[in-house]
């Protein structure tokens, strides 16, 4: 019982977790309004706001508040956040664009009665645009500030 109490009173854990949860909830609501509800969006990547960015921003902001910005914990959390956000805008976004093109080729093959290279469409929502990253950073910052300065 002490483990759970310690975990759920840990400002850094709760900040990062709430950043993830709030961003994922907002993403599901936005996507449901735009495209209809999809169970896949509950855990899927991509979309507005960036859940990855919200989580790692909540992590590094709360780490700075709890341990100070001169701590090694903050430095680790900050650079981890930068790598995650860079990857989301770079490699993962490019992978999603490539999936879109490959899916179009698959559709063409099916229309021409050719055997496609793969059985089903690839996931196109993988990475994030700059505005999605910014929205995630804002969400994570708000969550960290509320958890660290108001709730816990």
Short mmCIF file of C-alpha atoms in Angstrom, two decimals:
data_model
loop_
_atom_site.label_atom_id
_atom_site.label_comp_id
_atom_site.label_asym_id
_atom_site.label_seq_id
_atom_site.Cartn_x
_atom_site.Cartn_y
_atom_site.Cartn_z
CA UNK A 1 0.00 0.00 0.00
CA UNK A 2 2.88 2.34 0.73
CA UNK A 3 4.12 1.88 -2.85
CA UNK A 4 0.84 3.10 -4.35
CA UNK A 5 0.56 5.96 -1.89
CA UNK A 6 4.12 7.03 -2.67
CA UNK A 7 3.52 6.73 -6.42
CA UNK A 8 0.30 8.72 -6.52
CA UNK A 9 1.64 11.48 -4.26
CA UNK A 10 4.80 11.82 -6.34
CA UNK A 11 4.47 15.20 -8.10
CA UNK A 12 6.67 14.19 -11.03
CA UNK A 13 4.76 10.95 -11.65
CA UNK A 14 1.34 12.59 -11.34
CA UNK A 15 2.37 15.55 -13.54
CA UNK A 16 3.66 13.35 -16.35
CA UNK A 17 0.72 10.97 -16.05
CA UNK A 18 -1.87 13.72 -16.02
CA UNK A 19 -0.16 15.36 -19.01
CA UNK A 20 -0.53 12.11 -20.92
CA UNK A 21 -4.12 11.51 -19.77
CA UNK A 22 -5.41 15.03 -20.48
CA UNK A 23 -3.76 15.21 -23.91
CA UNK A 24 -5.07 11.76 -24.88
CA UNK A 25 -8.58 12.69 -23.72
CA UNK A 26 -8.51 15.95 -25.70
CA UNK A 27 -7.17 14.10 -28.74
CA UNK A 28 -10.00 11.53 -28.60
CA UNK A 29 -12.59 14.32 -28.28
CA UNK A 30 -11.13 16.30 -31.21
CA UNK A 31 -10.84 13.22 -33.43
CA UNK A 32 -14.35 12.06 -32.47
CA UNK A 33 -15.82 15.41 -33.51
CA UNK A 34 -13.82 15.40 -36.75
CA UNK A 35 -13.96 11.74 -37.82
CA UNK A 36 -16.27 9.92 -35.39
CA UNK A 37 -15.25 7.92 -32.34
CA UNK A 38 -12.56 5.27 -32.79
CA UNK A 39 -11.32 2.92 -30.08
CA UNK A 40 -7.93 2.95 -31.81
CA UNK A 41 -7.53 6.66 -30.99
CA UNK A 42 -7.62 5.89 -27.26
CA UNK A 43 -4.04 4.61 -27.45
CA UNK A 44 -2.87 5.61 -30.95
CA UNK A 45 -0.12 8.06 -31.80
CA UNK A 46 -0.33 11.23 -33.82
CA UNK A 47 -2.99 13.91 -33.67
CA UNK A 48 -3.77 17.08 -31.74
CA UNK A 49 -2.37 17.62 -29.14
CA UNK A 50 0.80 15.56 -28.99
CA UNK A 51 0.45 13.17 -26.06
CA UNK A 52 4.17 12.42 -26.19
CA UNK A 53 5.00 16.12 -25.86
CA UNK A 54 2.48 16.63 -23.09
CA UNK A 55 3.87 13.71 -21.07
CA UNK A 56 7.54 14.68 -21.38
CA UNK A 57 6.79 18.36 -20.78
CA UNK A 58 4.90 17.46 -17.61
CA UNK A 59 7.91 15.35 -16.66
CA UNK A 60 10.58 18.00 -17.14
CA UNK A 61 8.56 20.96 -15.80
CA UNK A 62 7.61 19.11 -12.61
CA UNK A 63 11.18 17.82 -12.24
CA UNK A 64 12.39 21.42 -12.41
CA UNK A 65 9.85 22.50 -9.80
CA UNK A 66 10.57 19.60 -7.42
CA UNK A 67 14.34 19.19 -7.80
CA UNK A 68 15.37 22.57 -9.23
CA UNK A 69 16.62 23.42 -12.70
CA UNK A 70 20.24 22.96 -11.63
CA UNK A 71 19.65 19.31 -10.69
CA UNK A 72 20.85 16.40 -12.80
CA UNK A 73 17.27 15.05 -12.71
CA UNK A 74 16.04 18.16 -14.53
CA UNK A 75 18.82 17.98 -17.11
CA UNK A 76 18.01 14.34 -17.86
CA UNK A 77 14.26 15.02 -18.09
CA UNK A 78 14.79 18.11 -20.26
CA UNK A 79 17.00 16.39 -22.84
CA UNK A 80 14.77 13.32 -22.84
CA UNK A 81 11.85 15.64 -23.66
CA UNK A 82 13.80 17.29 -26.48
CA UNK A 83 14.66 13.93 -28.05
CA UNK A 84 11.06 12.69 -27.83
CA UNK A 85 9.64 15.87 -29.39
CA UNK A 86 12.31 15.98 -32.10
CA UNK A 87 11.59 12.35 -32.95
CA UNK A 88 7.83 12.97 -33.05
CA UNK A 89 8.24 15.84 -35.53
CA UNK A 90 10.96 14.18 -37.57
CA UNK A 91 11.19 10.43 -37.90
CA UNK A 92 7.64 9.55 -36.82
CA UNK A 93 6.00 12.29 -38.93
CA UNK A 94 8.00 11.21 -41.98
CA UNK A 95 7.04 7.58 -41.37
CA UNK A 96 3.36 8.59 -41.37
CA UNK A 97 3.78 10.45 -44.67
CA UNK A 98 5.49 7.42 -46.18
CA UNK A 99 2.65 5.20 -44.95
CA UNK A 100 0.18 7.50 -46.74
CA UNK A 101 2.06 7.09 -50.04
CA UNK A 102 2.38 3.31 -49.62
CA UNK A 103 -1.34 3.06 -48.87
CA UNK A 104 -2.10 4.94 -52.10
CA UNK A 105 0.09 2.47 -54.01
CA UNK A 106 -1.76 -0.42 -52.35
CA UNK A 107 -5.12 1.10 -53.37
CA UNK A 108 -3.87 1.44 -56.95
CA UNK A 109 -2.74 -2.19 -57.00
CA UNK A 110 -6.13 -3.35 -55.68
CA UNK A 111 -7.97 -1.22 -58.27
CA UNK A 112 -5.86 -2.80 -61.03
CA UNK A 113 -6.48 -6.30 -59.63
CA UNK A 114 -2.80 -6.71 -58.75
CA UNK A 115 -1.56 -8.45 -55.63
CA UNK A 116 -0.64 -5.72 -53.09
CA UNK A 117 2.66 -5.96 -51.25
CA UNK A 118 0.93 -6.07 -47.85
CA UNK A 119 -2.47 -7.14 -46.50
CA UNK A 120 -3.83 -4.01 -44.85
CA UNK A 121 -3.25 -0.28 -44.81
CA UNK A 122 -0.37 1.09 -42.76
CA UNK A 123 -1.04 3.51 -39.89
CA UNK A 124 -0.65 7.07 -41.20
CA UNK A 125 -1.13 8.88 -37.87
CA UNK A 126 2.24 8.41 -36.23
CA UNK A 127 4.07 11.69 -35.84
CA UNK A 128 3.20 15.28 -35.05
CA UNK A 129 3.23 18.65 -36.76
CA UNK A 130 4.75 21.66 -35.03
CA UNK A 131 1.34 23.00 -33.85
CA UNK A 132 0.49 19.58 -32.36
CA UNK A 133 3.81 19.60 -30.48
CA UNK A 134 3.18 23.14 -29.19
CA UNK A 135 -0.32 22.16 -28.02
CA UNK A 136 1.22 19.17 -26.20
CA UNK A 137 3.83 21.39 -24.55
CA UNK A 138 1.12 23.79 -23.37
CA UNK A 139 -1.02 20.91 -22.04
CA UNK A 140 1.93 19.32 -20.21
CA UNK A 141 3.00 22.66 -18.73
CA UNK A 142 -0.49 23.39 -17.41
CA UNK A 143 -0.78 19.89 -15.92
CA UNK A 144 2.62 20.15 -14.21
CA UNK A 145 1.86 23.58 -12.77
CA UNK A 146 -1.58 22.53 -11.50
CA UNK A 147 -0.26 19.32 -9.94
CA UNK A 148 2.88 20.83 -8.38
CA UNK A 149 1.58 24.23 -7.30
CA UNK A 150 -2.10 23.61 -6.63
CA UNK A 151 -3.00 19.96 -5.99
CA UNK A 152 -0.03 18.20 -4.33
#
